[in-house]
Amino acid sequence: MHSYSVLAAALTQLLLVTSASGAVLPGSIVPDDSSPSSKHVVRRDEDKKVVFKMDYFIQLINHDDPPFGYFKQRYWWNDEHYKGKGSPIILKAPSEGNGEDDLAYLTNDTLLGQFAEAVGGAIIVLEHRYWGKSSPYPELTAETLQYLNVGNATADLVYFARNVFLDFDKTQSSRPSKAPWVLSGASYSGALAAWTNAIRPGTFWAYHCSSATVQALPDMSDSFNIAEAAMPRNCSADFQKMIKHVDDVLTKKNYLARKYLKNQFGLGAMDDDNSFAAVLALGPLRWQGAQFYTGYTELHRMCDYVENQWPGSTSNPTGAEGVGLHKALEGYGRFFQEVIIPENCDMKELAKNNDTASCFSTDNVETSPVYSDLSVDNTMGRQWRWLSCNEPLESWMTGGPNMKSGIVSTLFTSDSLRSECEQFFPTVNNHTYGLAKNRTADDLNALTGGWDPGNAKRVMWVNGEYDMWRPATVSSQRRTGKPLESVYLIPKGMHASDIFVLNGQMNPEVGRIQRKLVSKMTTWVDEFYTKAGRQRPSRR
């Protein structure tokens, strides 16, 4: 489902790892100025620095077979709010990416920092297995990836909480049996938090799940209905005309017409029609990175190009009717050549090879880096693709039966992405991925509970009305289960809108919900000490 500094009031963006055919992670919600220095020091304001400390935890490779082996799992912490013996711990569930990209969660610029300050606790960020410096194997194949699954990822959290020796807690007074541990996450990591509660209850006292993509879905085409609703009306009208035209041209199989269309986007060398149709979805997918405080979003930037209002344009703005098909194609094509291609491709390499399609092409399995880069730090989202193909999380954002918006080609389908699983993960020593073994999204939902997690005590759910990942959350309009407690739907909210304090400063309703979340979490934490009959560490 990955994506993302509040620290410098910069634009928030999702770390979208996109395959050549447009498959997208839910996204690690990380402020884009959060890259740490070698000393893990990040400036929070002009007068104060927050120092993050890092260590490694010896984690089991396979929790179903502990003697199988171990790997080192990185974690960071900030104990500036920690009140001493028996104080709470706020653990950030791992995002689907390098843990260094999550370090902003250790500050008061995020809701987790607000939790920690309110309850007098420390914050810990744990890196996900198989990402960053926390991979048991250097190469990611169908054989070595067998231990990257929801079962092990949730077990990692429990095993870590029960066994880690924290530098700031020499007496082990803040173990889960002695102090409340709060598990928090956003997007996929929010789902990990919820799944941990559902599959492995009893270690964590309370949970915060922001935009948690808990339901594995074979089809998430309704996500584009949300993106379309966020578009200006002229842009929506023109986009629908463009996509209808694209489908007409591609399905009629006229070579010259198809070549001319692809050349308009700088993708004339792209032979595969389905891959070309998929790449065109990258524009609407930019809505995932929107936050209240960003103001001018990447989706609206794209729409300005579509409406011929690119930088330096002398065209007059139009009304709701838009600019029409031909001008819209000119504008979107220009957006691809000036924005999308430079963002996604190695421009020096493209110039050398005179090939503007190679970075999007999935045609050549043997030479394409999409398939051939097996490294842990690959840029093609290989680990996420494995989870999608193996668990299977699926949840492909494509065209499909639930898409009524008409802004994505009907040639871009979930089936086309499923078929790529075999190209990504050929069988190695009889090891393959879940879909190849007839595993389904329903199987994963049966394990986790999906939209209906069952045991959901002291779990707060926060979702956005206009979040493209809303269909996979407990606020999905498709969900028919019994009502859950502590569910907050942020009006006009986007992906994980509650996470960033700046959103609450820009939008009063978000601020009200954030304060309510902090208050409720404080109450839940206090209940632990009352129930245990232990004295609560003093707070400011």
Coordinates of C-alpha atoms in Angstrom, one line a residue:
M1 CA 0.0 0.0 0.0
H2 CA 5.3 2.8 1.1
S3 CA 5.5 7.2 0.5
Y4 CA 6.6 11.7 3.6
S5 CA 10.2 17.5 7.0
V6 CA 8.0 18.9 9.2
L7 CA 11.3 19.7 10.9
A8 CA 12.0 22.5 8.4
A9 CA 8.3 23.1 7.4
A10 CA 9.1 21.5 4.0
L11 CA 6.7 19.7 1.8
T12 CA 5.4 16.4 3.1
Q13 CA 5.6 13.7 0.6
L14 CA 5.0 9.9 0.4
L15 CA 8.0 7.8 -0.5
L16 CA 6.3 6.2 -3.5
V17 CA 8.3 3.4 -4.8
T18 CA 6.8 2.8 -8.2
S19 CA 7.5 -0.1 -10.5
A20 CA 7.7 0.5 -14.2
S21 CA 4.0 -0.4 -14.4
G22 CA 2.9 1.9 -11.7
A23 CA 2.5 -0.3 -8.6
V24 CA 2.7 1.8 -5.5
L25 CA 3.5 1.3 -1.9
P26 CA 1.2 2.7 0.7
G27 CA 4.1 4.9 1.5
S28 CA 6.2 5.7 4.5
I29 CA 4.9 8.9 5.8
V30 CA 8.2 10.7 6.3
P31 CA 9.1 14.4 6.2
D32 CA 11.4 14.9 3.3
D33 CA 14.1 16.8 5.3
S34 CA 14.6 14.0 7.7
S35 CA 17.7 12.4 6.4
P36 CA 20.1 12.1 9.4
S37 CA 23.7 13.2 9.6
S38 CA 26.3 10.7 10.5
K39 CA 25.7 11.5 14.1
H40 CA 22.0 11.1 13.8
V41 CA 21.4 14.7 14.8
V42 CA 18.4 16.6 13.4
R43 CA 17.7 20.2 14.1
R44 CA 14.1 20.8 15.3
D45 CA 14.3 24.5 15.7
E46 CA 16.9 27.3 15.9
D47 CA 17.7 26.8 19.6
K48 CA 17.5 23.1 20.2
K49 CA 18.8 19.9 18.6
V50 CA 17.3 16.5 19.1
V51 CA 19.9 13.8 19.3
F52 CA 18.7 10.4 18.1
K53 CA 20.7 7.4 19.4
M54 CA 20.9 4.1 17.5
D55 CA 21.7 0.5 18.3
Y56 CA 21.1 -3.0 16.9
F57 CA 18.8 -5.7 18.3
I58 CA 19.5 -9.4 17.7
Q59 CA 16.3 -10.5 15.9
L60 CA 15.1 -14.0 14.9
I61 CA 15.1 -14.7 11.2
N62 CA 12.2 -17.1 11.5
H63 CA 10.0 -16.9 14.6
D64 CA 8.4 -20.3 13.8
D65 CA 11.9 -21.8 14.0
P66 CA 14.0 -19.8 16.5
P67 CA 17.3 -21.9 16.0
F68 CA 17.2 -21.1 12.3
G69 CA 19.3 -18.0 12.7
Y70 CA 19.5 -14.3 13.6
F71 CA 20.0 -10.9 12.1
K72 CA 20.7 -7.4 13.4
Q73 CA 17.7 -5.1 13.4
R74 CA 18.4 -1.4 13.7
Y75 CA 16.5 0.9 16.1
W76 CA 16.7 4.5 17.2
W77 CA 15.4 6.2 20.3
N78 CA 14.7 9.6 21.8
D79 CA 14.4 9.7 25.6
E80 CA 14.2 13.4 26.2
H81 CA 10.6 13.0 27.6
Y82 CA 11.4 9.8 29.5
K83 CA 10.6 10.3 33.2
G84 CA 12.6 7.4 34.6
K85 CA 11.9 4.0 36.0
G86 CA 8.7 2.5 34.8
S87 CA 7.9 5.2 32.3
P88 CA 6.0 4.4 29.1
I89 CA 7.5 3.5 25.7
I90 CA 6.1 4.7 22.4
L91 CA 7.2 2.2 19.6
K92 CA 6.9 3.2 16.0
A93 CA 6.0 0.1 14.0
P94 CA 8.4 -0.2 11.0
S95 CA 7.6 1.4 7.7
E96 CA 8.4 -0.3 4.4
G97 CA 11.7 1.4 3.9
N98 CA 15.0 2.4 5.3
G99 CA 14.5 3.2 9.0
E100 CA 16.5 6.4 8.6
D101 CA 13.6 7.8 6.7
D102 CA 11.4 7.5 9.9
L103 CA 13.6 9.5 12.3
A104 CA 11.3 12.5 12.2
Y105 CA 8.8 10.4 14.2
L106 CA 11.2 10.8 17.2
T107 CA 10.4 14.6 17.4
N108 CA 7.5 16.6 18.7
D109 CA 6.7 17.6 15.1
T110 CA 4.7 14.4 14.9
L111 CA 1.9 13.0 16.9
L112 CA 4.2 10.3 18.4
G113 CA 6.3 13.0 19.9
Q114 CA 3.2 14.6 21.3
F115 CA 2.2 11.2 22.8
A116 CA 5.6 10.8 24.4
E117 CA 5.7 14.3 25.9
A118 CA 2.2 13.9 27.3
V119 CA 2.8 10.6 29.0
G120 CA 6.5 11.1 29.9
G121 CA 7.7 8.3 27.7
A122 CA 10.5 7.5 25.3
I123 CA 10.0 7.0 21.5
I124 CA 11.6 4.2 19.6
V125 CA 11.8 3.7 15.8
L126 CA 12.4 0.1 14.6
E127 CA 13.6 -0.6 11.1
H128 CA 11.7 -3.2 9.1
R129 CA 13.3 -6.6 8.4
Y130 CA 14.8 -6.8 4.9
W131 CA 15.1 -3.0 4.6
G132 CA 18.0 -0.6 5.3
K133 CA 20.7 -2.2 7.5
S134 CA 18.3 -4.8 8.9
S135 CA 18.2 -7.5 6.2
P136 CA 19.2 -11.1 7.0
Y137 CA 20.3 -11.6 3.3
P138 CA 22.1 -9.3 0.9
E139 CA 20.2 -10.5 -2.2
L140 CA 16.5 -10.7 -2.4
T141 CA 15.2 -13.8 -4.3
A142 CA 12.2 -16.0 -4.0
E143 CA 14.3 -18.2 -1.7
T144 CA 15.8 -15.5 0.6
L145 CA 12.6 -13.6 0.9
Q146 CA 10.6 -16.5 2.4
Y147 CA 11.0 -14.9 5.9
L148 CA 9.6 -11.5 4.8
N149 CA 5.9 -11.9 5.8
V150 CA 3.3 -10.4 8.1
G151 CA 3.8 -13.2 10.6
N152 CA 7.4 -12.5 11.1
A153 CA 7.0 -8.7 10.9
T154 CA 4.4 -8.7 13.7
A155 CA 6.4 -11.2 15.7
D156 CA 9.5 -8.9 15.4
L157 CA 7.6 -6.2 17.4
V158 CA 6.6 -8.5 20.2
Y159 CA 10.0 -10.2 20.4
F160 CA 11.7 -6.8 20.4
A161 CA 9.5 -5.3 23.1
R162 CA 9.9 -8.3 25.4
N163 CA 13.7 -8.8 25.0
V164 CA 15.4 -5.5 24.1
F165 CA 17.8 -4.0 26.7
L166 CA 17.3 -0.2 26.4
D167 CA 20.3 2.0 27.2
F168 CA 18.1 4.5 29.0
D169 CA 16.4 1.7 31.1
K170 CA 19.3 0.0 32.8
T171 CA 17.0 -1.7 35.4
Q172 CA 14.5 -3.0 32.8
S173 CA 11.7 -1.2 34.6
S174 CA 10.0 -0.3 31.4
R175 CA 9.5 -3.8 30.1
P176 CA 6.0 -4.4 28.8
S177 CA 5.0 -6.3 31.9
K178 CA 6.0 -3.3 34.1
A179 CA 5.1 -0.3 31.9
P180 CA 2.7 0.5 29.1
W181 CA 4.0 0.1 25.6
V182 CA 2.1 2.0 22.9
L183 CA 2.4 0.7 19.3
S184 CA 1.9 3.4 16.7
G185 CA 2.1 3.4 12.9
A186 CA 0.8 5.1 9.7
S187 CA -0.2 3.5 6.5
Y188 CA 1.4 0.0 6.2
S189 CA 3.1 0.5 9.6
G190 CA -0.4 1.4 11.0
A191 CA -1.6 -1.9 9.6
L192 CA 1.3 -3.7 11.2
A193 CA 0.3 -2.2 14.5
A194 CA -3.3 -3.3 14.1
W195 CA -2.3 -6.8 12.9
T196 CA 0.0 -7.2 15.9
N197 CA -3.0 -6.5 18.1
A198 CA -5.1 -9.0 16.2
I199 CA -2.6 -11.8 15.8
R200 CA -0.4 -11.3 18.9
P201 CA -2.3 -9.5 21.6
G202 CA -1.0 -9.0 25.1
T203 CA 2.3 -7.3 24.8
F204 CA 1.3 -3.8 23.8
W205 CA -1.1 -1.9 26.0
A206 CA -2.5 0.6 23.5
Y207 CA -2.4 1.2 19.7
H208 CA -2.6 4.2 17.3
C209 CA -3.3 3.2 13.7
S210 CA -3.3 6.1 11.2
S211 CA -4.5 5.3 7.7
A212 CA -3.9 1.7 8.5
T213 CA -4.3 -0.4 5.4
V214 CA -5.6 -3.4 7.2
Q215 CA -7.7 -5.1 4.5
A216 CA -5.9 -6.8 1.7
L217 CA -7.9 -6.2 -1.5
P218 CA -7.6 -7.9 -4.9
D219 CA -8.8 -4.7 -6.5
M220 CA -8.4 -1.1 -5.3
S221 CA -9.6 0.7 -8.4
D222 CA -11.9 2.8 -6.3
S223 CA -8.9 4.7 -5.1
F224 CA -8.9 6.7 -8.3
N225 CA -12.5 7.9 -7.5
I226 CA -11.0 9.7 -4.6
A227 CA -8.2 11.2 -6.6
E228 CA -10.7 12.4 -9.2
A229 CA -12.9 14.0 -6.5
A230 CA -9.8 16.0 -5.4
M231 CA -9.2 17.3 -8.9
P232 CA -10.4 20.7 -10.1
R233 CA -13.5 20.1 -12.3
N234 CA -11.8 21.3 -15.5
C235 CA -8.9 19.0 -14.9
S236 CA -11.2 16.0 -14.2
A237 CA -13.2 16.6 -17.4
D238 CA -10.1 16.9 -19.5
F239 CA -8.4 13.9 -17.9
Q240 CA -11.5 11.7 -18.6
K241 CA -11.3 12.8 -22.3
M242 CA -7.6 12.0 -22.4
I243 CA -8.0 8.5 -21.0
K244 CA -10.9 7.6 -23.2
H245 CA -8.8 8.7 -26.2
V246 CA -5.8 6.7 -24.9
D247 CA -8.0 3.6 -24.6
D248 CA -9.4 4.1 -28.1
V249 CA -6.0 4.5 -29.7
L250 CA -4.4 1.5 -27.9
T251 CA -7.2 -0.9 -28.4
K252 CA -7.5 -0.2 -32.2
K253 CA -3.9 -1.3 -32.7
N254 CA -3.1 1.3 -35.3
Y255 CA 0.7 1.4 -35.2
L256 CA 1.2 5.0 -36.3
A257 CA -1.6 6.4 -34.0
R258 CA -0.1 4.5 -31.1
K259 CA 3.4 5.7 -31.9
Y260 CA 2.2 9.3 -32.2
L261 CA 0.4 9.1 -28.9
K262 CA 3.4 7.7 -27.0
N263 CA 5.7 10.4 -28.6
Q264 CA 3.5 13.1 -27.1
F265 CA 4.6 11.9 -23.6
G266 CA 8.2 11.3 -24.6
L267 CA 7.6 7.5 -24.5
G268 CA 7.7 6.6 -28.1
A269 CA 10.2 3.8 -27.6
M270 CA 7.8 2.1 -25.2
D271 CA 6.5 -0.9 -27.1
D272 CA 4.1 -2.5 -24.6
D273 CA 0.7 -0.8 -24.6
N274 CA -0.3 -2.0 -21.1
S275 CA 2.9 -0.6 -19.6
F276 CA 2.4 2.7 -21.3
A277 CA -1.2 2.9 -20.0
A278 CA 0.0 2.1 -16.5
V279 CA 2.6 4.8 -16.5
L280 CA 0.0 7.4 -17.3
A281 CA -1.5 6.7 -13.9
L282 CA 1.5 8.3 -12.2
G283 CA -0.2 11.7 -12.5
P284 CA -3.3 11.0 -10.5
L285 CA -1.3 8.9 -8.0
R286 CA 0.5 12.2 -7.0
W287 CA -2.5 12.9 -4.8
Q288 CA -1.2 10.5 -2.2
G289 CA 1.5 13.0 -1.1
A290 CA -0.9 15.8 -0.2
Q291 CA -1.1 17.2 3.3
F292 CA -3.1 20.2 4.6
Y293 CA -0.1 22.3 5.2
T294 CA 1.5 21.8 1.8
G295 CA -1.1 24.0 0.2
Y296 CA -0.3 23.7 -3.5
T297 CA -0.3 19.9 -4.1
E298 CA 1.5 17.8 -6.7
L299 CA -1.9 16.8 -8.1
H300 CA -2.8 20.5 -8.6
R301 CA 0.6 21.1 -10.2
M302 CA -0.2 18.3 -12.7
C303 CA -3.6 19.7 -13.3
D304 CA -2.1 23.1 -14.1
Y305 CA -0.1 21.5 -16.8
V306 CA -3.2 19.7 -18.2
E307 CA -5.0 23.0 -18.3
N308 CA -2.0 24.6 -20.1
Q309 CA -1.1 26.7 -17.1
W310 CA 2.5 25.5 -16.8
P311 CA 5.3 27.9 -15.6
G312 CA 5.7 30.7 -18.2
S313 CA 2.4 29.8 -20.0
T314 CA 0.5 32.7 -21.6
S315 CA -2.7 30.7 -22.0
N316 CA -5.9 32.0 -20.4
P317 CA -7.5 30.0 -17.6
T318 CA -10.6 28.1 -18.5
G319 CA -13.9 27.3 -16.8
A320 CA -15.2 23.9 -15.7
E321 CA -15.3 22.8 -19.3
G322 CA -11.5 22.6 -19.5
V323 CA -9.2 23.1 -22.5
G324 CA -10.4 20.1 -24.5
L325 CA -8.7 16.9 -25.6
H326 CA -5.9 18.1 -27.8
K327 CA -4.6 20.9 -25.5
A328 CA -5.0 18.6 -22.5
L329 CA -2.8 16.0 -24.2
E330 CA -0.3 18.7 -25.0
G331 CA -0.3 19.7 -21.3
Y332 CA -0.1 16.3 -19.8
G333 CA 2.6 15.2 -22.3
R334 CA 4.6 18.3 -21.3
F335 CA 4.2 17.4 -17.6
F336 CA 5.6 13.9 -18.3
Q337 CA 8.6 15.3 -20.2
E338 CA 9.4 18.1 -17.7
V339 CA 8.4 16.4 -14.4
I340 CA 7.6 12.7 -14.5
I341 CA 10.5 11.5 -16.6
P342 CA 13.2 13.6 -14.9
E343 CA 11.9 12.5 -11.5
N344 CA 11.9 8.8 -12.3
C345 CA 14.7 8.3 -14.7
D346 CA 18.5 8.7 -14.9
M347 CA 18.6 11.6 -17.4
K348 CA 22.3 11.1 -18.2
E349 CA 21.8 7.5 -19.0
L350 CA 18.7 8.3 -21.1
A351 CA 20.6 10.9 -23.1
K352 CA 23.5 8.5 -23.7
N353 CA 21.1 5.8 -25.0
N354 CA 18.6 8.2 -26.6
D355 CA 15.9 6.1 -24.9
T356 CA 13.3 7.8 -22.8
A357 CA 11.4 4.6 -22.1
S358 CA 13.9 2.3 -20.6
C359 CA 13.3 3.4 -17.0
F360 CA 9.6 2.5 -17.3
S361 CA 9.9 -0.6 -19.5
T362 CA 9.2 -4.0 -18.1
D363 CA 9.7 -5.8 -21.4
N364 CA 13.2 -7.2 -21.0
V365 CA 13.3 -9.4 -17.9
E366 CA 17.0 -10.2 -18.3
T367 CA 18.4 -6.7 -18.5
S368 CA 15.8 -4.4 -16.9
P369 CA 16.9 -3.1 -13.5
V370 CA 13.3 -3.5 -12.4
Y371 CA 13.9 -7.2 -12.2
S372 CA 17.7 -7.6 -12.1
D373 CA 18.5 -5.4 -9.1
L374 CA 18.3 -7.9 -6.2
S375 CA 20.0 -5.6 -3.6
V376 CA 18.4 -4.6 -0.4
D377 CA 18.7 -0.9 -1.3
N378 CA 17.1 -1.4 -4.7
T379 CA 15.0 1.5 -5.9
M380 CA 12.2 -0.6 -7.5
G381 CA 10.4 -1.5 -4.3
R382 CA 11.3 -5.2 -4.6
Q383 CA 10.5 -6.0 -0.9
W384 CA 7.1 -4.4 -1.2
R385 CA 6.4 -6.2 -4.4
W386 CA 7.2 -9.5 -2.5
L387 CA 4.7 -8.7 0.2
S388 CA 2.1 -7.9 -2.5
C389 CA 2.7 -11.1 -4.4
N390 CA 3.4 -13.4 -1.4
E391 CA 1.1 -12.7 1.5
P392 CA -0.6 -11.5 -0.8
L393 CA -1.3 -7.9 0.2
E394 CA -2.2 -7.2 -3.4
S395 CA -4.2 -3.9 -3.1
W396 CA -3.1 -2.8 -6.5
M397 CA -4.2 0.7 -7.5
T398 CA -5.2 0.2 -11.1
G399 CA -8.2 0.5 -13.3
G400 CA -10.9 -2.0 -12.6
P401 CA -14.6 -2.7 -11.7
N402 CA -14.8 -0.2 -8.8
M403 CA -13.3 2.8 -10.7
K404 CA -16.1 5.1 -11.8
S405 CA -13.9 8.2 -12.4
G406 CA -12.5 7.4 -15.8
I407 CA -9.1 8.9 -15.1
V408 CA -7.1 5.6 -15.5
S409 CA -6.8 3.4 -18.5
T410 CA -8.9 0.2 -18.5
L411 CA -5.7 -1.5 -19.9
F412 CA -4.0 -1.0 -16.5
T413 CA -5.3 -3.9 -14.5
S414 CA -4.6 -5.8 -11.3
D415 CA -4.2 -8.9 -13.4
S416 CA -1.3 -7.3 -15.3
L417 CA 0.5 -6.6 -12.0
R418 CA -0.1 -10.1 -10.8
S419 CA 1.4 -11.5 -13.9
E420 CA 4.6 -9.6 -13.2
C421 CA 5.1 -11.5 -9.9
E422 CA 6.6 -14.3 -11.9
Q423 CA 9.0 -12.0 -13.6
F424 CA 10.1 -10.4 -10.3
F425 CA 10.4 -13.7 -8.4
P426 CA 11.3 -16.7 -10.5
T427 CA 11.4 -20.0 -8.6
V428 CA 14.7 -20.6 -6.7
N429 CA 15.3 -24.1 -5.3
N430 CA 11.5 -24.8 -5.3
H431 CA 10.8 -21.6 -3.4
T432 CA 8.1 -19.3 -4.9
Y433 CA 5.6 -16.6 -3.9
G434 CA 2.1 -17.0 -2.4
L435 CA 0.0 -16.2 -5.4
A436 CA 1.8 -18.9 -7.4
K437 CA 0.7 -21.3 -4.6
N438 CA -2.9 -20.1 -4.9
R439 CA -2.8 -18.0 -1.8
T440 CA -5.3 -15.1 -1.9
A441 CA -5.9 -11.8 -0.2
D442 CA -8.8 -13.5 1.6
D443 CA -6.3 -15.9 3.3
L444 CA -4.4 -12.9 4.7
N445 CA -7.6 -11.2 5.9
A446 CA -8.6 -14.5 7.6
L447 CA -5.4 -14.3 9.6
T448 CA -5.5 -10.6 10.5
G449 CA -9.2 -9.9 10.6
G450 CA -8.8 -7.2 8.0
W451 CA -11.6 -4.6 8.3
D452 CA -12.9 -6.5 11.4
P453 CA -9.9 -7.1 13.7
G454 CA -11.9 -8.6 16.6
N455 CA -9.9 -7.8 19.7
A456 CA -9.6 -4.0 19.2
K457 CA -9.4 -2.8 22.8
R458 CA -7.5 0.5 23.3
V459 CA -7.0 0.9 19.6
M460 CA -7.5 4.3 18.0
W461 CA -8.1 4.4 14.2
V462 CA -7.6 7.7 12.3
N463 CA -8.4 8.0 8.6
G464 CA -8.8 10.7 5.9
E465 CA -12.0 11.3 3.9
Y466 CA -9.9 11.9 0.8
D467 CA -7.2 9.4 1.3
M468 CA -6.6 7.2 -1.7
W469 CA -5.9 4.3 0.6
R470 CA -9.2 4.7 2.5
P471 CA -10.7 1.6 0.8
A472 CA -8.2 -0.6 2.7
T473 CA -8.9 1.1 6.1
V474 CA -11.6 0.5 8.6
S475 CA -13.3 3.7 7.3
S476 CA -13.7 2.1 3.9
Q477 CA -17.1 2.7 2.3
R478 CA -17.0 -1.0 1.3
R479 CA -16.8 -2.2 4.9
T480 CA -20.0 -3.8 6.3
G481 CA -18.8 -5.1 9.7
K482 CA -19.8 -4.0 13.1
P483 CA -18.8 -0.5 14.2
L484 CA -15.4 -0.1 15.9
E485 CA -14.7 2.2 18.9
S486 CA -12.3 5.2 18.7
V487 CA -12.6 5.7 14.9
Y488 CA -11.9 9.2 13.6
L489 CA -12.5 10.2 10.0
I490 CA -10.8 13.6 9.3
P491 CA -13.1 15.7 7.0
K492 CA -11.3 16.3 3.7
G493 CA -8.3 14.5 5.3
M494 CA -5.6 12.9 3.2
H495 CA -3.1 10.1 4.0
A496 CA -2.1 10.0 7.7
S497 CA -3.2 13.6 8.2
D498 CA -3.1 13.3 12.0
I499 CA 0.6 12.4 12.1
F500 CA 2.0 15.9 11.4
V501 CA 1.5 18.6 13.9
L502 CA 1.7 21.2 11.2
N503 CA -1.6 19.8 9.7
G504 CA -3.3 20.6 13.0
Q505 CA -1.9 24.2 13.0
M506 CA -3.2 24.7 9.4
N507 CA -6.6 23.0 9.9
P508 CA -8.6 23.5 13.1
E509 CA -10.5 20.2 12.8
V510 CA -7.2 18.3 12.5
G511 CA -5.9 20.1 15.5
R512 CA -9.0 19.3 17.5
I513 CA -8.7 15.6 16.6
Q514 CA -4.9 15.5 17.4
R515 CA -5.6 17.0 20.9
K516 CA -8.3 14.4 21.4
L517 CA -6.0 11.6 20.4
V518 CA -3.3 12.8 22.9
S519 CA -5.9 13.1 25.7
K520 CA -7.3 9.6 25.0
M521 CA -3.8 8.1 24.8
T522 CA -2.9 9.7 28.1
T523 CA -6.0 8.3 29.7
W524 CA -5.2 4.8 28.4
V525 CA -1.6 5.0 29.7
D526 CA -2.8 6.1 33.1
E527 CA -5.2 3.1 33.2
F528 CA -2.2 0.7 33.0
Y529 CA -0.7 2.1 36.2
T530 CA -4.1 2.1 37.9
K531 CA -4.8 -1.5 36.9
A532 CA -1.3 -2.6 37.9
G533 CA -1.5 -0.8 41.3
R534 CA 1.8 0.9 40.5
Q535 CA 2.8 4.5 41.0
R536 CA 2.8 6.4 37.8
P537 CA 6.0 8.2 37.1
S538 CA 5.6 12.0 37.5
R539 CA 5.0 14.1 34.4
R540 CA 5.5 17.7 33.8

